Short mmCIF file of C-alpha atoms in Angstrom, two decimals:
data_model
loop_
_atom_site.label_atom_id
_atom_site.label_comp_id
_atom_site.label_asym_id
_atom_site.label_seq_id
_atom_site.Cartn_x
_atom_site.Cartn_y
_atom_site.Cartn_z
CA MET L 22 122.15 -8.71 -27.87
CA ARG L 23 121.30 -6.22 -25.02
CA ALA L 24 119.45 -3.00 -25.79
CA PRO L 25 121.15 0.23 -24.89
CA THR L 26 120.35 1.16 -21.33
CA GLY L 27 120.30 4.86 -22.10
CA ARG L 28 116.87 4.70 -23.77
CA LEU L 29 115.03 3.42 -20.66
CA PRO L 30 114.97 6.71 -18.72
CA VAL L 31 113.72 8.49 -21.82
CA MET L 32 110.84 6.05 -22.30
CA LEU L 33 109.83 6.20 -18.64
CA GLY L 34 109.84 9.97 -18.72
CA SER L 35 107.64 10.08 -21.79
CA SER L 36 105.09 7.73 -20.23
CA LEU L 37 104.98 9.74 -17.03
CA LEU L 38 104.41 12.92 -19.03
CA LEU L 39 101.47 11.36 -20.82
CA VAL L 40 99.89 10.22 -17.54
CA LEU L 41 100.30 13.65 -15.98
CA THR L 42 98.83 15.31 -19.04
CA GLY L 43 95.73 13.01 -18.90
CA CYS L 44 95.14 13.82 -15.23
CA HIS L 45 94.80 17.49 -16.00
CA LYS L 46 91.84 17.02 -18.48
CA LYS L 47 88.62 18.78 -17.33
CA ALA L 48 85.56 16.59 -16.39
CA PRO L 49 82.59 16.97 -18.81
CA ALA L 50 79.98 19.49 -17.72
CA PRO L 51 76.78 17.95 -16.21
CA ASP L 52 73.88 17.53 -18.62
CA ILE L 53 71.39 20.25 -17.61
CA ARG L 54 68.14 19.95 -19.53
CA PRO L 55 65.66 22.80 -19.87
CA VAL L 56 62.08 21.80 -18.96
CA ARG L 57 58.70 23.36 -18.54
CA SER L 58 57.04 22.87 -15.18
CA MET L 59 54.23 23.93 -12.93
CA VAL L 60 53.58 24.18 -9.19
CA VAL L 61 50.50 22.23 -8.17
CA GLN L 62 47.88 22.80 -5.50
CA PRO L 63 45.01 20.41 -4.64
CA VAL L 64 41.44 21.63 -4.90
CA ASP L 65 38.03 20.20 -4.06
CA SER L 66 37.09 17.52 -6.52
CA THR L 67 34.37 18.42 -9.00
CA ALA L 68 33.91 14.90 -10.33
CA GLY L 69 36.72 15.54 -12.79
CA GLU L 70 34.51 15.53 -15.85
CA PRO L 71 30.87 16.41 -16.49
CA LEU L 72 28.35 13.72 -15.67
CA THR L 73 26.18 13.42 -18.76
CA GLY L 74 22.78 11.86 -18.24
CA GLN L 75 19.23 11.75 -19.49
CA VAL L 76 15.96 12.90 -17.95
CA ALA L 77 13.81 9.89 -17.08
CA PRO L 78 10.52 9.37 -15.24
CA HIS L 79 10.73 8.90 -11.50
CA ARG L 80 7.95 6.31 -11.62
CA THR L 81 7.09 4.04 -14.52
CA VAL L 82 4.10 1.69 -14.52
CA THR L 83 2.88 -0.99 -16.91
CA LEU L 84 -0.78 -1.06 -17.92
CA SER L 85 -2.45 -4.42 -18.37
CA PHE L 86 -5.93 -5.91 -18.63
CA ARG L 87 -7.37 -7.78 -15.69
CA LEU L 88 -9.02 -10.27 -18.04
CA PRO L 89 -7.69 -12.41 -20.88
CA GLY L 90 -8.88 -11.54 -24.34
CA LYS L 91 -8.19 -10.19 -27.80
CA ILE L 92 -7.15 -6.56 -28.19
CA VAL L 93 -9.48 -4.84 -30.65
CA GLU L 94 -8.49 -1.21 -30.13
CA ARG L 95 -5.50 0.84 -28.92
CA SER L 96 -6.16 4.58 -28.85
CA VAL L 97 -2.70 5.83 -27.84
CA SER L 98 0.83 5.55 -29.19
CA VAL L 99 4.32 6.04 -27.79
CA GLY L 100 4.66 9.66 -26.71
CA SER L 101 0.94 10.20 -26.17
CA ALA L 102 0.00 12.22 -23.10
CA VAL L 103 -2.83 10.61 -21.14
CA HIS L 104 -4.84 11.60 -18.10
CA ALA L 105 -6.21 9.55 -15.24
CA GLY L 106 -9.25 7.51 -16.26
CA GLN L 107 -8.62 7.79 -20.00
CA VAL L 108 -9.36 4.63 -22.02
CA VAL L 109 -6.18 3.60 -23.82
CA ALA L 110 -7.12 0.15 -25.17
CA ARG L 111 -10.07 -2.26 -25.43
CA LEU L 112 -10.62 -6.01 -25.50
CA ASP L 113 -13.23 -7.85 -27.50
CA GLU L 114 -16.19 -7.61 -25.10
CA VAL L 115 -18.50 -10.17 -26.70
CA GLY L 116 -17.64 -12.89 -24.22
CA ALA L 117 -17.83 -10.56 -21.23
CA THR L 118 -21.19 -9.20 -22.41
CA GLN L 119 -22.61 -12.70 -22.79
CA THR L 120 -21.41 -13.58 -19.32
CA LEU L 121 -23.13 -10.48 -17.94
CA GLN L 122 -26.37 -11.34 -19.73
CA ALA L 123 -26.33 -14.85 -18.29
CA ALA L 124 -25.61 -13.52 -14.81
CA THR L 125 -28.44 -11.02 -15.12
CA ALA L 126 -30.83 -13.80 -16.12
CA ASP L 127 -29.75 -15.85 -13.11
CA VAL L 128 -30.52 -12.92 -10.84
CA GLU L 129 -33.99 -12.52 -12.30
CA ALA L 130 -34.71 -16.23 -11.91
CA ALA L 131 -33.45 -16.23 -8.35
CA LYS L 132 -35.61 -13.24 -7.50
CA ALA L 133 -38.67 -14.99 -8.94
CA ASP L 134 -38.00 -18.06 -6.77
CA LEU L 135 -37.54 -15.81 -3.74
CA ILE L 136 -40.91 -14.12 -4.36
CA GLN L 137 -42.57 -17.52 -4.54
CA MET L 138 -40.83 -18.71 -1.37
CA GLU L 139 -41.82 -15.48 0.41
CA ALA L 140 -45.46 -16.26 -0.28
CA LEU L 141 -45.07 -19.82 1.02
CA ARG L 142 -43.31 -18.55 4.14
CA LYS L 143 -46.17 -16.17 4.94
CA ARG L 144 -48.70 -18.95 4.44
CA ALA L 145 -46.73 -21.31 6.68
CA VAL L 146 -46.47 -18.66 9.40
CA ALA L 147 -50.26 -18.25 9.32
CA LEU L 148 -51.05 -22.00 9.31
CA LEU L 149 -48.66 -23.15 12.02
CA PRO L 150 -50.57 -21.58 14.99
CA VAL L 151 -53.81 -23.35 14.00
CA GLN L 152 -51.92 -26.60 13.44
CA ALA L 153 -52.92 -26.69 9.77
CA ILE L 154 -49.36 -27.81 8.93
CA SER L 155 -46.88 -29.80 10.91
CA ARG L 156 -43.79 -28.35 12.49
CA ASN L 157 -41.59 -30.25 10.05
CA GLU L 158 -43.48 -28.81 7.08
CA TYR L 159 -43.08 -25.32 8.52
CA ASP L 160 -39.33 -25.77 9.07
CA ASP L 161 -38.93 -27.05 5.50
CA VAL L 162 -40.61 -23.93 4.09
CA ILE L 163 -38.44 -21.63 6.18
CA ARG L 164 -35.30 -23.50 5.08
CA ARG L 165 -36.25 -23.21 1.41
CA TYR L 166 -36.99 -19.51 1.88
CA HIS L 167 -33.51 -18.86 3.31
CA THR L 168 -31.99 -20.88 0.48
CA ALA L 169 -33.78 -18.69 -2.04
CA GLN L 170 -32.43 -15.61 -0.32
CA SER L 171 -28.89 -16.96 -0.53
CA THR L 172 -29.40 -17.87 -4.19
CA VAL L 173 -30.38 -14.27 -4.98
CA GLN L 174 -27.36 -12.90 -3.15
CA SER L 175 -25.01 -15.31 -4.98
CA ALA L 176 -26.56 -14.45 -8.34
CA GLN L 177 -26.23 -10.74 -7.65
CA ALA L 178 -22.55 -11.18 -6.71
CA ARG L 179 -21.93 -13.05 -9.97
CA MET L 180 -23.70 -10.30 -11.88
CA ARG L 181 -21.49 -7.66 -10.24
CA ILE L 182 -18.41 -9.64 -11.22
CA ALA L 183 -19.74 -9.92 -14.78
CA GLN L 184 -20.36 -6.17 -14.85
CA GLU L 185 -16.79 -5.56 -13.72
CA GLY L 186 -15.65 -7.97 -16.43
CA VAL L 187 -17.32 -5.81 -19.07
CA GLU L 188 -15.72 -2.70 -17.54
CA HIS L 189 -12.33 -4.42 -17.47
CA THR L 190 -12.42 -4.92 -21.22
CA GLN L 191 -11.47 -1.24 -21.25
CA LEU L 192 -7.91 -0.45 -20.18
CA THR L 193 -7.67 2.93 -18.45
CA ALA L 194 -4.74 4.98 -17.19
CA ASP L 195 -4.48 5.10 -13.42
CA SER L 196 -2.84 8.55 -13.44
CA ASP L 197 -1.62 11.31 -15.72
CA GLY L 198 1.45 10.42 -17.71
CA ILE L 199 3.11 9.76 -21.04
CA ILE L 200 3.11 6.46 -22.92
CA THR L 201 6.73 5.34 -23.30
CA ASP L 202 6.35 1.89 -24.86
CA ARG L 203 3.74 -0.44 -26.33
CA LEU L 204 4.09 -4.09 -25.42
CA ALA L 205 1.14 -5.64 -27.28
CA GLU L 206 -0.57 -4.92 -30.57
CA VAL L 207 -4.15 -4.81 -31.81
CA GLY L 208 -5.30 -8.32 -32.73
CA GLU L 209 -3.06 -9.97 -30.17
CA VAL L 210 -4.60 -12.26 -27.54
CA VAL L 211 -3.24 -11.37 -24.13
CA ALA L 212 -3.42 -13.05 -20.75
CA ALA L 213 -4.74 -11.38 -17.64
CA GLY L 214 -2.02 -9.16 -16.22
CA GLN L 215 0.13 -9.27 -19.36
CA PRO L 216 1.76 -5.83 -19.91
CA VAL L 217 0.20 -3.93 -22.81
CA LEU L 218 1.58 -0.40 -22.40
CA ARG L 219 4.30 1.24 -20.34
CA MET L 220 3.59 4.71 -18.95
CA ALA L 221 5.80 7.32 -17.28
CA GLN L 222 3.79 8.98 -14.55
CA SER L 223 3.67 12.76 -14.56
CA GLY L 224 5.24 14.73 -11.75
CA GLU L 225 8.67 13.95 -10.39
CA ARG L 226 11.52 13.31 -12.82
CA ASP L 227 14.93 11.67 -12.51
CA ILE L 228 18.20 11.83 -14.32
CA GLN L 229 19.97 8.59 -15.08
CA PHE L 230 23.71 8.67 -15.65
CA ASP L 231 26.88 6.59 -15.26
CA ILE L 232 29.42 7.38 -12.54
CA PRO L 233 33.10 6.44 -12.96
CA ALA L 234 34.59 4.05 -10.41
CA SER L 235 36.93 6.73 -9.07
CA LEU L 236 33.95 8.86 -8.04
CA VAL L 237 32.03 5.92 -6.58
CA ARG L 238 34.87 5.42 -4.08
CA ALA L 239 34.08 8.82 -2.56
CA THR L 240 32.44 8.66 0.86
CA GLY L 241 28.97 10.06 1.43
CA LEU L 242 28.02 9.92 -2.23
CA MET L 243 24.46 8.78 -1.61
CA GLY L 244 22.12 11.66 -0.91
CA ARG L 245 24.53 14.23 -2.30
CA THR L 246 23.04 17.21 -4.15
CA PHE L 247 24.69 18.50 -7.32
CA SER L 248 23.94 20.97 -10.09
CA VAL L 249 22.39 19.87 -13.39
CA CYS L 250 22.05 21.93 -16.59
CA LEU L 251 20.31 21.25 -19.87
CA ASP L 252 22.89 20.30 -22.47
CA ALA L 253 21.11 22.18 -25.27
CA GLU L 254 20.61 25.26 -23.07
CA PRO L 255 23.30 25.47 -20.35
CA ARG L 256 21.58 28.44 -18.72
CA LEU L 257 18.65 26.25 -17.68
CA CYS L 258 19.86 24.59 -14.49
CA THR L 259 18.54 23.01 -11.33
CA THR L 260 19.77 20.59 -8.68
CA ALA L 261 19.42 16.83 -8.28
CA ASN L 262 19.66 14.52 -5.30
CA LEU L 263 21.38 11.15 -5.76
CA TYR L 264 19.18 8.39 -4.34
CA GLU L 265 20.16 5.19 -6.15
CA LEU L 266 23.51 3.69 -7.13
CA ALA L 267 24.04 0.31 -8.78
CA PRO L 268 26.07 -2.09 -6.61
CA ASP L 269 27.96 -3.53 -9.60
CA ALA L 270 29.83 -1.86 -12.43
CA ASP L 271 28.89 -2.29 -16.05
CA PRO L 272 31.18 -5.04 -17.42
CA LEU L 273 32.01 -3.03 -20.55
CA THR L 274 32.29 0.58 -19.36
CA ARG L 275 33.24 -0.15 -15.73
CA THR L 276 30.89 2.62 -14.64
CA TYR L 277 28.00 2.53 -12.18
CA ARG L 278 24.44 3.42 -13.15
CA ALA L 279 22.99 6.08 -10.85
CA LYS L 280 19.66 7.85 -10.44
CA ALA L 281 19.08 11.30 -9.01
CA LEU L 282 15.80 13.08 -8.33
CA LEU L 283 15.50 16.48 -10.01
CA GLN L 284 14.48 19.33 -7.73
CA SER L 285 11.97 21.71 -9.38
CA PRO L 286 13.13 20.98 -12.94
CA PRO L 287 12.48 23.61 -15.62
CA ALA L 288 9.65 22.83 -18.03
CA ASP L 289 12.18 22.39 -20.85
CA MET L 290 13.79 19.45 -19.03
CA THR L 291 11.40 17.02 -20.67
CA LEU L 292 11.72 13.24 -20.68
CA GLY L 293 14.67 12.17 -22.78
CA SER L 294 16.48 15.51 -22.56
CA VAL L 295 20.26 15.32 -22.23
CA VAL L 296 21.60 17.05 -19.12
CA VAL L 297 25.07 17.68 -17.77
CA GLY L 298 25.86 17.68 -14.05
CA ARG L 299 28.92 18.31 -11.96
CA MET L 300 29.34 16.99 -8.46
CA THR L 301 31.61 18.82 -5.98
CA LEU L 302 33.19 16.52 -3.40
CA THR L 303 34.48 18.64 -0.56
CA ASP L 304 35.77 15.56 1.21
CA ARG L 305 38.21 14.73 -1.58
CA ARG L 306 41.09 16.79 -2.97
CA GLU L 307 42.56 16.40 -6.43
CA ILE L 308 45.35 17.92 -8.50
CA ARG L 309 45.01 18.72 -12.19
CA LEU L 310 47.90 18.05 -14.56
CA PRO L 311 48.24 18.30 -18.34
CA PRO L 312 48.53 14.93 -20.07
CA SER L 313 52.05 15.87 -21.24
CA ALA L 314 53.28 15.55 -17.62
CA LEU L 315 52.55 11.82 -17.48
CA THR L 316 55.13 9.07 -17.77
CA ALA L 317 55.31 5.61 -16.21
CA GLN L 318 57.28 3.65 -13.62
CA ASP L 319 56.91 -0.12 -13.33
CA GLY L 320 53.80 0.06 -15.47
CA LYS L 321 52.12 2.65 -13.24
CA PRO L 322 51.54 6.35 -13.93
CA ALA L 323 54.24 8.69 -12.63
CA VAL L 324 55.54 12.24 -12.99
CA TRP L 325 58.91 13.97 -12.66
CA VAL L 326 59.13 16.18 -9.57
CA VAL L 327 61.78 18.94 -9.37
CA ALA L 328 63.66 19.28 -6.07
CA ALA L 329 63.74 22.96 -5.13
CA ASP L 330 67.16 22.84 -3.43
CA THR L 331 69.11 20.84 -6.03
CA SER L 332 67.12 21.44 -9.24
CA THR L 333 67.22 17.71 -9.89
CA VAL L 334 64.32 15.53 -10.86
CA ALA L 335 62.93 12.41 -9.25
CA LEU L 336 60.29 10.05 -10.59
CA ARG L 337 57.20 9.74 -8.39
CA GLN L 338 54.26 7.38 -8.85
CA ILE L 339 50.77 8.87 -8.69
CA GLU L 340 47.18 7.62 -8.58
CA ILE L 341 44.88 8.98 -11.26
CA ALA L 342 41.27 9.63 -10.31
CA SER L 343 39.97 10.32 -13.81
CA TYR L 344 40.66 12.00 -17.14
CA THR L 345 39.04 14.94 -18.88
CA ALA L 346 39.49 16.26 -22.39
CA THR L 347 42.28 18.59 -21.21
CA ASP L 348 43.48 17.38 -17.80
CA VAL L 349 44.52 14.42 -15.73
CA LEU L 350 43.05 14.41 -12.22
CA VAL L 351 45.48 13.08 -9.61
CA SER L 352 44.06 11.85 -6.32
CA SER L 353 47.30 10.91 -4.54
CA GLY L 354 51.08 10.93 -4.91
CA LEU L 355 51.61 14.69 -5.05
CA ASN L 356 51.64 17.37 -2.37
CA ALA L 357 50.76 21.03 -2.40
CA GLY L 358 53.67 23.08 -3.73
CA ASP L 359 55.34 20.26 -5.66
CA ARG L 360 56.87 21.39 -8.95
CA VAL L 361 56.06 18.92 -11.73
CA VAL L 362 57.71 18.76 -15.14
CA THR L 363 55.04 19.26 -17.81
CA ALA L 364 57.07 18.98 -21.03
CA GLY L 365 60.10 16.94 -22.05
CA VAL L 366 59.49 14.13 -19.59
CA GLN L 367 60.65 11.36 -21.95
CA ALA L 368 64.24 12.66 -22.06
CA LEU L 369 64.80 12.82 -18.29
CA TYR L 370 66.54 10.40 -15.95
CA PRO L 371 66.72 10.26 -12.13
CA ASN L 372 68.77 12.98 -10.39
CA GLN L 373 69.23 14.87 -13.65
CA LYS L 374 69.70 18.59 -13.24
CA VAL L 375 67.19 20.78 -15.00
CA THR L 376 66.66 24.43 -15.65
CA LEU L 377 63.17 25.88 -15.71
CA LEU L 378 62.07 27.50 -18.91
CA ASN L 379 59.20 29.22 -17.23
CA ASP L 380 58.00 30.02 -13.78
CA ALA L 381 54.52 28.61 -14.18
CA ASP L 382 51.74 29.86 -12.03
CA VAL L 383 50.28 27.57 -9.42
CA ARG L 384 47.76 25.34 -11.16
CA PRO L 385 44.79 23.95 -9.29
#
C-alpha cells in the first residue's frame, strides 16, 4: 500500500531546518592557559656550581733508607712537622757498625804494609846506584810499594762507604714538611729504597678538586686563574692557577680530577682544609632557568618558548651545561630575549595559546 505523498515535503522541511540550525552553532572558544614565564639573557659562565676541593701539598716525597735493615725507632707520626736534617727513623746499626770496624782495621793493616814498603823502597833506591841489588829486584820493590799504596786507597774507600752505611741507618728529612703517612712500622725489616714515610714538603700548596665534564669542554681551561675561599670562613680567599687536568673521567662520577696552585694562601688554608672555588669563563655564555621550566622532547631536555606575536608556545630542545641546587644552566638552544614558560609546562601542547600571569623580569 503506498504512503501518502503529502508527508514527504513536511519531512524534508524538518530535516533541512535541523541542518540549518546546526550550522549556526558557535565554535568552542580556544583553550587559553595561564602560565608563568620569564625572559632570559645569557651571562658569562661561572662554572655553574661551586667547585669544592681540598688543600693538598704541591710536592710530596717518600722517605726511605738507603740500606736494608730492621727498623728499631720511628720518632715521628702522621701530622708531625719536621725540619730539614731531622732524624725521623733508625735502623738496627749493629751490622753497619761491625762493617765499619772491619773496614777500619783493613785501613790500619794496609797503612802498616805501606810503611814497611816505603822503607824497602828507600833502601832499594840507595842500593841500586852501587849495584848492591839487581835491576829486577829494584823493580819488584817499586811494584810492591805501588801495590801497597793502592791497597791503602781501596781500604780507605771501603771505610768511607762503611761510615756512610752507619750514617744511613738514620733516616733524615730532606726538607721542612709534614708527615702525611707512615708506610712501615718499628720492627719491620725493609729493603733499600722501600718507602717508610710520606712527607708533604712545606711551601707551595695545591687544591685538588673534580671538574664536571661540561666545564672541561671549555676552551683555554688550563692555566686559568679563579677565586678560592675557605669553606669554614668564606671571607678568607685567594686565587689559584689550574695546572693539571686528568685526561680521563672518573668512571663513577664522570668528573675530571684537577689540580690548581694556590697563590699566596692564607695561613688558615692548611693541608686538608675544604675550599670552595668559582671559575668565570668569559668565553662561554649560559642561561639560568628554574628546574620547573624543564620538560622533555624525544628523551632530551626541552622548554616551552612563548611566541611574542601569537602568544602561542613551541617546544624547543636545549643543551644543559650543569645543575645547581636552585638552577639549571643552559649552554645552547635559547637566545637572548626568549620568553620561557616556568610553571605549568606539563599541561601545554604545541601552538597552544597562553596568557602570562606575570611579566617576569629578565633573568640572567
